[in-house]
mmCIF file of N, CA, C and O in Angstrom:
data_model
loop_
_atom_site.group_PDB
_atom_site.id
_atom_site.type_symbol
_atom_site.label_atom_id
_atom_site.label_comp_id
_atom_site.label_asym_id
_atom_site.label_seq_id
_atom_site.Cartn_x
_atom_site.Cartn_y
_atom_site.Cartn_z
ATOM 1 N N SER A 1 14.751 -34.177 -16.966
ATOM 2 C CA SER A 1 15.827 -33.275 -16.570
ATOM 3 C C SER A 1 16.340 -32.466 -17.765
ATOM 4 O O SER A 1 16.787 -31.341 -17.593
ATOM 5 N N ILE A 2 16.278 -33.038 -18.962
ATOM 6 C CA ILE A 2 16.706 -32.306 -20.167
ATOM 7 C C ILE A 2 15.775 -31.118 -20.405
ATOM 8 O O ILE A 2 16.231 -30.028 -20.733
ATOM 9 N N ILE A 3 14.489 -31.334 -20.236
ATOM 10 C CA ILE A 3 13.522 -30.247 -20.414
ATOM 11 C C ILE A 3 13.773 -29.149 -19.386
ATOM 12 O O ILE A 3 13.766 -27.960 -19.712
ATOM 13 N N SER A 4 14.013 -29.538 -18.142
ATOM 14 C CA SER A 4 14.297 -28.556 -17.089
ATOM 15 C C SER A 4 15.554 -27.770 -17.414
ATOM 16 O O SER A 4 15.595 -26.543 -17.246
ATOM 17 N N LEU A 5 16.582 -28.439 -17.884
ATOM 18 C CA LEU A 5 17.833 -27.773 -18.244
ATOM 19 C C LEU A 5 17.601 -26.776 -19.377
ATOM 20 O O LEU A 5 18.127 -25.657 -19.346
ATOM 21 N N TYR A 6 16.804 -27.159 -20.355
ATOM 22 C CA TYR A 6 16.489 -26.276 -21.476
ATOM 23 C C TYR A 6 15.746 -25.036 -20.984
ATOM 24 O O TYR A 6 16.083 -23.903 -21.359
ATOM 25 N N ILE A 7 14.749 -25.218 -20.157
ATOM 26 C CA ILE A 7 13.955 -24.090 -19.641
ATOM 27 C C ILE A 7 14.832 -23.171 -18.793
ATOM 28 O O ILE A 7 14.759 -21.946 -18.915
ATOM 29 N N ILE A 8 15.685 -23.735 -17.967
ATOM 30 C CA ILE A 8 16.576 -22.928 -17.134
ATOM 31 C C ILE A 8 17.532 -22.111 -17.997
ATOM 32 O O ILE A 8 17.778 -20.939 -17.735
ATOM 33 N N SER A 9 18.057 -22.714 -19.078
ATOM 34 C CA SER A 9 18.978 -21.965 -19.950
ATOM 35 C C SER A 9 18.252 -20.836 -20.665
ATOM 36 O O SER A 9 18.802 -19.747 -20.834
ATOM 37 N N LEU A 10 17.014 -21.069 -21.084
ATOM 38 C CA LEU A 10 16.230 -19.996 -21.707
ATOM 39 C C LEU A 10 15.986 -18.855 -20.725
ATOM 40 O O LEU A 10 16.122 -17.682 -21.074
ATOM 41 N N MET A 11 15.598 -19.189 -19.531
ATOM 42 C CA MET A 11 15.325 -18.166 -18.523
ATOM 43 C C MET A 11 16.594 -17.393 -18.176
ATOM 44 O O MET A 11 16.545 -16.174 -18.005
ATOM 45 N N THR A 12 17.721 -18.073 -18.096
ATOM 46 C CA THR A 12 18.985 -17.406 -17.809
ATOM 47 C C THR A 12 19.335 -16.424 -18.920
ATOM 48 O O THR A 12 19.750 -15.293 -18.658
ATOM 49 N N ASP A 13 19.154 -16.832 -20.173
ATOM 50 C CA ASP A 13 19.400 -15.932 -21.303
ATOM 51 C C ASP A 13 18.520 -14.693 -21.215
ATOM 52 O O ASP A 13 18.977 -13.583 -21.466
ATOM 53 N N LYS A 14 17.250 -14.871 -20.884
ATOM 54 C CA LYS A 14 16.327 -13.732 -20.794
ATOM 55 C C LYS A 14 16.728 -12.787 -19.675
ATOM 56 O O LYS A 14 16.630 -11.577 -19.825
ATOM 57 N N VAL A 15 17.198 -13.322 -18.565
ATOM 58 C CA VAL A 15 17.609 -12.479 -17.450
ATOM 59 C C VAL A 15 18.891 -11.726 -17.791
ATOM 60 O O VAL A 15 19.012 -10.532 -17.546
ATOM 61 N N ILE A 16 19.853 -12.402 -18.388
ATOM 62 C CA ILE A 16 21.142 -11.783 -18.692
ATOM 63 C C ILE A 16 21.019 -10.795 -19.855
ATOM 64 O O ILE A 16 21.493 -9.670 -19.784
ATOM 65 N N LEU A 17 20.368 -11.210 -20.942
ATOM 66 C CA LEU A 17 20.289 -10.378 -22.135
ATOM 67 C C LEU A 17 19.064 -9.473 -22.155
ATOM 68 O O LEU A 17 19.039 -8.477 -22.857
ATOM 69 N N GLY A 18 18.035 -9.850 -21.464
ATOM 70 C CA GLY A 18 16.788 -9.103 -21.523
ATOM 71 C C GLY A 18 15.948 -9.593 -22.679
ATOM 72 O O GLY A 18 16.380 -10.407 -23.486
ATOM 73 N N ILE A 19 14.747 -9.107 -22.737
ATOM 74 C CA ILE A 19 13.843 -9.476 -23.825
ATOM 75 C C ILE A 19 14.007 -8.444 -24.928
ATOM 76 O O ILE A 19 13.899 -7.246 -24.681
ATOM 77 N N SER A 20 14.286 -8.917 -26.126
ATOM 78 C CA SER A 20 14.557 -7.979 -27.217
ATOM 79 C C SER A 20 13.299 -7.224 -27.604
ATOM 80 O O SER A 20 12.209 -7.771 -27.634
ATOM 81 N N GLN A 21 13.480 -5.957 -27.907
ATOM 82 C CA GLN A 21 12.387 -5.103 -28.343
ATOM 83 C C GLN A 21 12.319 -5.016 -29.862
ATOM 84 O O GLN A 21 11.381 -4.453 -30.408
ATOM 85 N N SER A 22 13.329 -5.577 -30.543
ATOM 86 C CA SER A 22 13.408 -5.469 -32.002
ATOM 87 C C SER A 22 13.840 -6.788 -32.618
ATOM 88 O O SER A 22 14.475 -7.612 -31.970
ATOM 89 N N LYS A 23 13.487 -6.951 -33.878
ATOM 90 C CA LYS A 23 13.906 -8.098 -34.677
ATOM 91 C C LYS A 23 14.585 -7.564 -35.930
ATOM 92 O O LYS A 23 14.175 -6.551 -36.491
ATOM 93 N N THR A 24 15.627 -8.262 -36.366
ATOM 94 C CA THR A 24 16.290 -7.905 -37.616
ATOM 95 C C THR A 24 16.037 -9.013 -38.626
ATOM 96 O O THR A 24 16.245 -10.188 -38.336
ATOM 97 N N PHE A 25 15.540 -8.617 -39.792
ATOM 98 C CA PHE A 25 15.264 -9.534 -40.894
ATOM 99 C C PHE A 25 16.366 -9.405 -41.930
ATOM 100 O O PHE A 25 16.774 -8.297 -42.277
ATOM 101 N N TYR A 26 16.844 -10.538 -42.434
ATOM 102 C CA TYR A 26 17.719 -10.606 -43.605
ATOM 103 C C TYR A 26 16.931 -11.382 -44.646
ATOM 104 O O TYR A 26 16.605 -12.548 -44.429
ATOM 105 N N ILE A 27 16.604 -10.736 -45.757
ATOM 106 C CA ILE A 27 15.659 -11.299 -46.716
ATOM 107 C C ILE A 27 16.327 -11.445 -48.084
ATOM 108 O O ILE A 27 16.889 -10.480 -48.615
ATOM 109 N N ILE A 28 16.229 -12.645 -48.648
ATOM 110 C CA ILE A 28 16.683 -12.885 -50.020
ATOM 111 C C ILE A 28 15.453 -13.274 -50.819
ATOM 112 O O ILE A 28 14.784 -14.256 -50.502
ATOM 113 N N THR A 29 15.155 -12.485 -51.840
ATOM 114 C CA THR A 29 13.937 -12.682 -52.617
ATOM 115 C C THR A 29 14.153 -12.294 -54.064
ATOM 116 O O THR A 29 15.014 -11.465 -54.374
ATOM 117 N N ASP A 30 13.354 -12.870 -54.933
ATOM 118 C CA ASP A 30 13.367 -12.475 -56.341
ATOM 119 C C ASP A 30 12.532 -11.215 -56.559
ATOM 120 O O ASP A 30 12.550 -10.630 -57.635
ATOM 121 N N ASN A 31 11.769 -10.813 -55.542
ATOM 122 C CA ASN A 31 10.906 -9.630 -55.631
ATOM 123 C C ASN A 31 11.416 -8.531 -54.703
ATOM 124 O O ASN A 31 10.677 -7.999 -53.885
ATOM 125 N N GLU A 32 12.680 -8.185 -54.876
ATOM 126 C CA GLU A 32 13.328 -7.207 -54.001
ATOM 127 C C GLU A 32 12.568 -5.886 -53.924
ATOM 128 O O GLU A 32 12.325 -5.354 -52.837
ATOM 129 N N THR A 33 12.173 -5.346 -55.063
ATOM 130 C CA THR A 33 11.502 -4.046 -55.095
ATOM 131 C C THR A 33 10.181 -4.075 -54.343
ATOM 132 O O THR A 33 9.884 -3.171 -53.558
ATOM 133 N N LEU A 34 9.378 -5.128 -54.541
ATOM 134 C CA LEU A 34 8.087 -5.214 -53.856
ATOM 135 C C LEU A 34 8.251 -5.366 -52.349
ATOM 136 O O LEU A 34 7.507 -4.751 -51.572
ATOM 137 N N VAL A 35 9.213 -6.151 -51.918
ATOM 138 C CA VAL A 35 9.449 -6.331 -50.480
ATOM 139 C C VAL A 35 9.917 -5.020 -49.861
ATOM 140 O O VAL A 35 9.450 -4.621 -48.794
ATOM 141 N N LYS A 36 10.844 -4.332 -50.529
ATOM 142 C CA LYS A 36 11.320 -3.038 -50.017
ATOM 143 C C LYS A 36 10.165 -2.050 -49.897
ATOM 144 O O LYS A 36 10.035 -1.372 -48.876
ATOM 145 N N LYS A 37 9.345 -1.956 -50.934
ATOM 146 C CA LYS A 37 8.211 -1.030 -50.904
ATOM 147 C C LYS A 37 7.243 -1.375 -49.783
ATOM 148 O O LYS A 37 6.720 -0.492 -49.112
ATOM 149 N N PHE A 38 6.989 -2.660 -49.578
ATOM 150 C CA PHE A 38 6.091 -3.088 -48.510
ATOM 151 C C PHE A 38 6.608 -2.613 -47.152
ATOM 152 O O PHE A 38 5.870 -2.037 -46.352
ATOM 153 N N ILE A 39 7.891 -2.824 -46.890
ATOM 154 C CA ILE A 39 8.458 -2.448 -45.594
ATOM 155 C C ILE A 39 8.521 -0.926 -45.439
ATOM 156 O O ILE A 39 8.146 -0.380 -44.400
ATOM 157 N N MET A 40 8.960 -0.242 -46.482
ATOM 158 C CA MET A 40 9.130 1.208 -46.379
ATOM 159 C C MET A 40 7.803 1.960 -46.418
ATOM 160 O O MET A 40 7.595 2.884 -45.633
ATOM 161 N N ASN A 41 6.891 1.582 -47.314
ATOM 162 C CA ASN A 41 5.650 2.337 -47.484
ATOM 163 C C ASN A 41 4.549 1.905 -46.516
ATOM 164 O O ASN A 41 3.842 2.746 -45.974
ATOM 165 N N ASN A 42 4.382 0.605 -46.304
ATOM 166 C CA ASN A 42 3.295 0.130 -45.450
ATOM 167 C C ASN A 42 3.646 0.207 -43.968
ATOM 168 O O ASN A 42 2.770 0.417 -43.136
ATOM 169 N N LEU A 43 4.914 -0.028 -43.632
ATOM 170 C CA LEU A 43 5.311 -0.086 -42.223
ATOM 171 C C LEU A 43 6.162 1.104 -41.789
ATOM 172 O O LEU A 43 6.459 1.258 -40.604
ATOM 173 N N ASN A 44 6.570 1.937 -42.740
ATOM 174 C CA ASN A 44 7.374 3.129 -42.446
ATOM 175 C C ASN A 44 8.692 2.810 -41.741
ATOM 176 O O ASN A 44 9.087 3.494 -40.800
ATOM 177 N N HIS A 45 9.362 1.768 -42.201
ATOM 178 C CA HIS A 45 10.680 1.415 -41.685
ATOM 179 C C HIS A 45 11.676 1.429 -42.839
ATOM 180 O O HIS A 45 11.326 1.101 -43.966
ATOM 181 N N GLY A 46 12.895 1.793 -42.525
ATOM 182 C CA GLY A 46 13.944 1.807 -43.532
ATOM 183 C C GLY A 46 14.506 0.424 -43.769
ATOM 184 O O GLY A 46 14.329 -0.491 -42.958
ATOM 185 N N VAL A 47 15.173 0.276 -44.875
ATOM 186 C CA VAL A 47 15.845 -0.977 -45.214
ATOM 187 C C VAL A 47 17.257 -0.643 -45.687
ATOM 188 O O VAL A 47 17.527 0.463 -46.121
ATOM 189 N N THR A 48 18.120 -1.620 -45.588
ATOM 190 C CA THR A 48 19.456 -1.533 -46.154
ATOM 191 C C THR A 48 19.608 -2.707 -47.100
ATOM 192 O O THR A 48 19.226 -3.832 -46.764
ATOM 193 N N VAL A 49 20.126 -2.454 -48.290
ATOM 194 C CA VAL A 49 20.316 -3.521 -49.265
ATOM 195 C C VAL A 49 21.807 -3.859 -49.293
ATOM 196 O O VAL A 49 22.653 -3.004 -49.532
ATOM 197 N N LEU A 50 22.099 -5.120 -49.011
ATOM 198 C CA LEU A 50 23.461 -5.609 -48.981
ATOM 199 C C LEU A 50 23.730 -6.454 -50.220
ATOM 200 O O LEU A 50 22.815 -7.102 -50.739
ATOM 201 N N ASN A 51 24.950 -6.449 -50.683
ATOM 202 C CA ASN A 51 25.335 -7.330 -51.786
ATOM 203 C C ASN A 51 25.728 -8.680 -51.200
ATOM 204 O O ASN A 51 26.492 -8.755 -50.244
ATOM 205 N N GLY A 52 25.188 -9.741 -51.777
ATOM 206 C CA GLY A 52 25.509 -11.082 -51.319
ATOM 207 C C GLY A 52 25.837 -11.971 -52.503
ATOM 208 O O GLY A 52 25.589 -11.631 -53.658
ATOM 209 N N ARG A 53 26.422 -13.109 -52.203
ATOM 210 C CA ARG A 53 26.741 -14.080 -53.251
ATOM 211 C C ARG A 53 26.447 -15.458 -52.691
ATOM 212 O O ARG A 53 26.872 -15.808 -51.593
ATOM 213 N N GLY A 54 25.691 -16.245 -53.437
ATOM 214 C CA GLY A 54 25.340 -17.587 -53.007
ATOM 215 C C GLY A 54 26.569 -18.453 -52.838
ATOM 216 O O GLY A 54 27.429 -18.489 -53.720
ATOM 217 N N GLY A 55 26.657 -19.122 -51.709
ATOM 218 C CA GLY A 55 27.813 -19.974 -51.447
ATOM 219 C C GLY A 55 27.863 -21.190 -52.349
ATOM 220 O O GLY A 55 28.934 -21.648 -52.741
ATOM 221 N N TYR A 56 26.724 -21.720 -52.707
ATOM 222 C CA TYR A 56 26.666 -22.916 -53.547
ATOM 223 C C TYR A 56 26.712 -22.553 -55.031
ATOM 224 O O TYR A 56 27.492 -23.099 -55.789
ATOM 225 N N THR A 57 25.851 -21.591 -55.420
ATOM 226 C CA THR A 57 25.744 -21.247 -56.841
ATOM 227 C C THR A 57 26.745 -20.192 -57.288
ATOM 228 O O THR A 57 27.073 -20.109 -58.468
ATOM 229 N N GLY A 58 27.179 -19.356 -56.341
ATOM 230 C CA GLY A 58 28.062 -18.252 -56.705
ATOM 231 C C GLY A 58 27.324 -17.084 -57.331
ATOM 232 O O GLY A 58 27.940 -16.106 -57.736
ATOM 233 N N ASP A 59 25.987 -17.171 -57.407
ATOM 234 C CA ASP A 59 25.188 -16.093 -57.999
ATOM 235 C C ASP A 59 25.171 -14.864 -57.096
ATOM 236 O O ASP A 59 25.062 -14.982 -55.871
ATOM 237 N N ASN A 60 25.270 -13.687 -57.706
ATOM 238 C CA ASN A 60 25.137 -12.442 -56.954
ATOM 239 C C ASN A 60 23.675 -12.225 -56.614
ATOM 240 O O ASN A 60 22.790 -12.424 -57.457
ATOM 241 N N GLN A 61 23.425 -11.819 -55.374
ATOM 242 C CA GLN A 61 22.064 -11.583 -54.909
ATOM 243 C C GLN A 61 22.044 -10.353 -54.026
ATOM 244 O O GLN A 61 23.062 -9.975 -53.449
ATOM 245 N N LYS A 62 20.887 -9.751 -53.900
ATOM 246 C CA LYS A 62 20.688 -8.645 -52.975
ATOM 247 C C LYS A 62 20.072 -9.217 -51.700
ATOM 248 O O LYS A 62 19.223 -10.106 -51.751
ATOM 249 N N VAL A 63 20.521 -8.713 -50.567
ATOM 250 C CA VAL A 63 19.982 -9.107 -49.269
ATOM 251 C C VAL A 63 19.383 -7.859 -48.642
ATOM 252 O O VAL A 63 20.079 -6.855 -48.447
ATOM 253 N N ILE A 64 18.096 -7.905 -48.355
ATOM 254 C CA ILE A 64 17.420 -6.780 -47.715
ATOM 255 C C ILE A 64 17.532 -6.978 -46.209
ATOM 256 O O ILE A 64 17.167 -8.028 -45.683
ATOM 257 N N MET A 65 18.024 -5.968 -45.523
ATOM 258 C CA MET A 65 18.113 -6.022 -44.072
ATOM 259 C C MET A 65 17.237 -4.924 -43.487
ATOM 260 O O MET A 65 17.256 -3.787 -43.967
ATOM 261 N N CYS A 66 16.433 -5.273 -42.494
ATOM 262 C CA CYS A 66 15.639 -4.266 -41.804
ATOM 263 C C CYS A 66 15.453 -4.676 -40.353
ATOM 264 O O CYS A 66 15.413 -5.861 -40.030
ATOM 265 N N THR A 67 15.382 -3.683 -39.490
ATOM 266 C CA THR A 67 15.129 -3.918 -38.074
ATOM 267 C C THR A 67 13.798 -3.287 -37.735
ATOM 268 O O THR A 67 13.561 -2.113 -38.042
ATOM 269 N N ILE A 68 12.934 -4.082 -37.128
ATOM 270 C CA ILE A 68 11.570 -3.640 -36.835
ATOM 271 C C ILE A 68 11.237 -3.955 -35.373
ATOM 272 O O ILE A 68 11.861 -4.826 -34.778
ATOM 273 N N PRO A 69 10.262 -3.249 -34.810
ATOM 274 C CA PRO A 69 9.831 -3.599 -33.454
ATOM 275 C C PRO A 69 9.274 -5.018 -33.419
ATOM 276 O O PRO A 69 8.628 -5.470 -34.375
ATOM 277 N N THR A 70 9.514 -5.722 -32.318
ATOM 278 C CA THR A 70 9.065 -7.104 -32.183
ATOM 279 C C THR A 70 7.566 -7.232 -32.415
ATOM 280 O O THR A 70 7.104 -8.209 -32.992
ATOM 281 N N ARG A 71 6.790 -6.242 -32.006
ATOM 282 C CA ARG A 71 5.330 -6.322 -32.159
ATOM 283 C C ARG A 71 4.887 -6.360 -33.622
ATOM 284 O O ARG A 71 3.766 -6.728 -33.925
ATOM 285 N N GLU A 72 5.775 -5.974 -34.569
ATOM 286 C CA GLU A 72 5.441 -5.993 -35.990
ATOM 287 C C GLU A 72 5.996 -7.223 -36.706
ATOM 288 O O GLU A 72 5.895 -7.332 -37.929
ATOM 289 N N TYR A 73 6.554 -8.149 -35.954
ATOM 290 C CA TYR A 73 7.189 -9.340 -36.526
ATOM 291 C C TYR A 73 6.247 -10.093 -37.470
ATOM 292 O O TYR A 73 6.599 -10.401 -38.604
ATOM 293 N N TYR A 74 5.041 -10.413 -37.009
ATOM 294 C CA TYR A 74 4.134 -11.225 -37.822
ATOM 295 C C TYR A 74 3.646 -10.477 -39.058
ATOM 296 O O TYR A 74 3.428 -11.090 -40.102
ATOM 297 N N VAL A 75 3.517 -9.158 -38.970
ATOM 298 C CA VAL A 75 3.104 -8.366 -40.132
ATOM 299 C C VAL A 75 4.162 -8.463 -41.225
ATOM 300 O O VAL A 75 3.840 -8.691 -42.397
ATOM 301 N N VAL A 76 5.432 -8.318 -40.844
ATOM 302 C CA VAL A 76 6.518 -8.396 -41.821
ATOM 303 C C VAL A 76 6.620 -9.813 -42.379
ATOM 304 O O VAL A 76 6.707 -10.012 -43.599
ATOM 305 N N LYS A 77 6.594 -10.792 -41.496
ATOM 306 C CA LYS A 77 6.719 -12.194 -41.921
ATOM 307 C C LYS A 77 5.627 -12.564 -42.923
ATOM 308 O O LYS A 77 5.901 -13.129 -43.989
ATOM 309 N N GLU A 78 4.389 -12.252 -42.614
ATOM 310 C CA GLU A 78 3.282 -12.589 -43.510
ATOM 311 C C GLU A 78 3.319 -11.751 -44.782
ATOM 312 O O GLU A 78 2.962 -12.240 -45.850
ATOM 313 N N GLY A 79 3.753 -10.500 -44.683
ATOM 314 C CA GLY A 79 3.876 -9.664 -45.881
ATOM 315 C C GLY A 79 4.888 -10.227 -46.862
ATOM 316 O O GLY A 79 4.651 -10.277 -48.071
ATOM 317 N N ILE A 80 6.030 -10.676 -46.341
ATOM 318 C CA ILE A 80 7.054 -11.279 -47.199
ATOM 319 C C ILE A 80 6.504 -12.545 -47.845
ATOM 320 O O ILE A 80 6.674 -12.767 -49.046
ATOM 321 N N ARG A 81 5.830 -13.374 -47.071
ATOM 322 C CA ARG A 81 5.286 -14.628 -47.608
ATOM 323 C C ARG A 81 4.223 -14.398 -48.676
ATOM 324 O O ARG A 81 4.105 -15.169 -49.614
ATOM 325 N N GLU A 82 3.431 -13.330 -48.524
ATOM 326 C CA GLU A 82 2.426 -13.009 -49.547
ATOM 327 C C GLU A 82 3.095 -12.551 -50.835
ATOM 328 O O GLU A 82 2.670 -12.924 -51.924
ATOM 329 N N ILE A 83 4.135 -11.721 -50.704
ATOM 330 C CA ILE A 83 4.813 -11.193 -51.886
ATOM 331 C C ILE A 83 5.605 -12.281 -52.595
ATOM 332 O O ILE A 83 5.573 -12.386 -53.815
ATOM 333 N N ASP A 84 6.349 -13.084 -51.829
ATOM 334 C CA ASP A 84 7.192 -14.129 -52.414
ATOM 335 C C ASP A 84 7.226 -15.350 -51.505
ATOM 336 O O ASP A 84 8.021 -15.404 -50.563
ATOM 337 N N PRO A 85 6.357 -16.329 -51.772
ATOM 338 C CA PRO A 85 6.329 -17.535 -50.937
ATOM 339 C C PRO A 85 7.653 -18.311 -50.943
ATOM 340 O O PRO A 85 7.919 -19.091 -50.038
ATOM 341 N N GLN A 86 8.513 -18.068 -51.939
ATOM 342 C CA GLN A 86 9.796 -18.761 -52.034
ATOM 343 C C GLN A 86 10.943 -17.972 -51.392
ATOM 344 O O GLN A 86 12.091 -18.416 -51.430
ATOM 345 N N ALA A 87 10.651 -16.805 -50.818
ATOM 346 C CA ALA A 87 11.704 -15.976 -50.226
ATOM 347 C C ALA A 87 12.376 -16.710 -49.070
ATOM 348 O O ALA A 87 11.748 -17.480 -48.345
ATOM 349 N N PHE A 88 13.666 -16.458 -48.927
ATOM 350 C CA PHE A 88 14.424 -16.984 -47.798
ATOM 351 C C PHE A 88 14.661 -15.814 -46.866
ATOM 352 O O PHE A 88 15.088 -14.747 -47.297
ATOM 353 N N PHE A 89 14.335 -15.971 -45.592
ATOM 354 C CA PHE A 89 14.660 -14.915 -44.649
ATOM 355 C C PHE A 89 15.055 -15.475 -43.301
ATOM 356 O O PHE A 89 14.629 -16.542 -42.898
ATOM 357 N N LEU A 90 15.930 -14.729 -42.661
ATOM 358 C CA LEU A 90 16.462 -15.072 -41.361
ATOM 359 C C LEU A 90 16.065 -13.956 -40.414
ATOM 360 O O LEU A 90 16.177 -12.775 -40.762
ATOM 361 N N VAL A 91 15.593 -14.309 -39.233
ATOM 362 C CA VAL A 91 15.175 -13.317 -38.250
ATOM 363 C C VAL A 91 16.010 -13.511 -36.992
ATOM 364 O O VAL A 91 16.135 -14.634 -36.493
ATOM 365 N N THR A 92 16.588 -12.425 -36.501
ATOM 366 C CA THR A 92 17.378 -12.482 -35.273
ATOM 367 C C THR A 92 16.855 -11.443 -34.290
ATOM 368 O O THR A 92 16.234 -10.451 -34.674
ATOM 369 N N ASP A 93 17.118 -11.682 -33.011
ATOM 370 C CA ASP A 93 16.793 -10.688 -31.998
ATOM 371 C C ASP A 93 17.816 -9.566 -32.069
ATOM 372 O O ASP A 93 19.011 -9.814 -32.240
ATOM 373 N N ALA A 94 17.341 -8.346 -31.939
ATOM 374 C CA ALA A 94 18.222 -7.180 -31.887
ATOM 375 C C ALA A 94 18.045 -6.551 -30.512
ATOM 376 O O ALA A 94 16.985 -6.003 -30.214
ATOM 377 N N TYR A 95 19.044 -6.676 -29.676
ATOM 378 C CA TYR A 95 18.927 -6.216 -28.292
ATOM 379 C C TYR A 95 19.202 -4.728 -28.144
ATOM 380 O O TYR A 95 18.688 -4.103 -27.227
ATOM 381 N N GLU A 96 20.007 -4.158 -29.014
ATOM 382 C CA GLU A 96 20.265 -2.719 -28.973
ATOM 383 C C GLU A 96 20.247 -2.187 -30.394
ATOM 384 O O GLU A 96 20.905 -2.733 -31.268
ATOM 385 N N VAL A 97 19.488 -1.135 -30.604
ATOM 386 C CA VAL A 97 19.398 -0.503 -31.916
ATOM 387 C C VAL A 97 19.620 0.986 -31.720
ATOM 388 O O VAL A 97 18.949 1.620 -30.902
ATOM 389 N N PHE A 98 20.575 1.555 -32.448
ATOM 390 C CA PHE A 98 20.876 2.968 -32.347
ATOM 391 C C PHE A 98 20.862 3.591 -33.732
ATOM 392 O O PHE A 98 21.179 2.931 -34.716
ATOM 393 N N GLY A 99 20.540 4.855 -33.804
ATOM 394 C CA GLY A 99 20.599 5.578 -35.060
ATOM 395 C C GLY A 99 19.331 5.460 -35.858
ATOM 396 O O GLY A 99 18.359 4.839 -35.438
ATOM 397 N N GLY A 100 19.332 6.066 -37.010
ATOM 398 C CA GLY A 100 18.147 6.066 -37.859
ATOM 399 C C GLY A 100 17.148 7.090 -37.371
ATOM 400 O O GLY A 100 17.367 7.819 -36.422
ATOM 401 N N ALA A 101 16.029 7.099 -38.024
ATOM 402 C CA ALA A 101 15.012 8.096 -37.672
ATOM 403 C C ALA A 101 14.006 7.545 -36.708
ATOM 404 O O ALA A 101 13.768 6.428 -36.541
#
């Protein structure tokens, strides 16, 4: 019954929210320039660089944010891993995206 409840909740979310057409990546890496170039030059998508600060260390860090079509998810994920295997990134569904080119 727990499995059924889980599947029903997933299906309800998909019906109410729809299936996302985009993913948003938040990337923290020591190779900021290479990751930005990969996304902008190889995939032709823009990025936004946010200022961040580590909660534990207090170190200032740059956070690269980009929104890409869901179909390019694995290309971005594997590209980041090739450039920096130690990179930390968070991926979220983006249900509505407006603006940009």
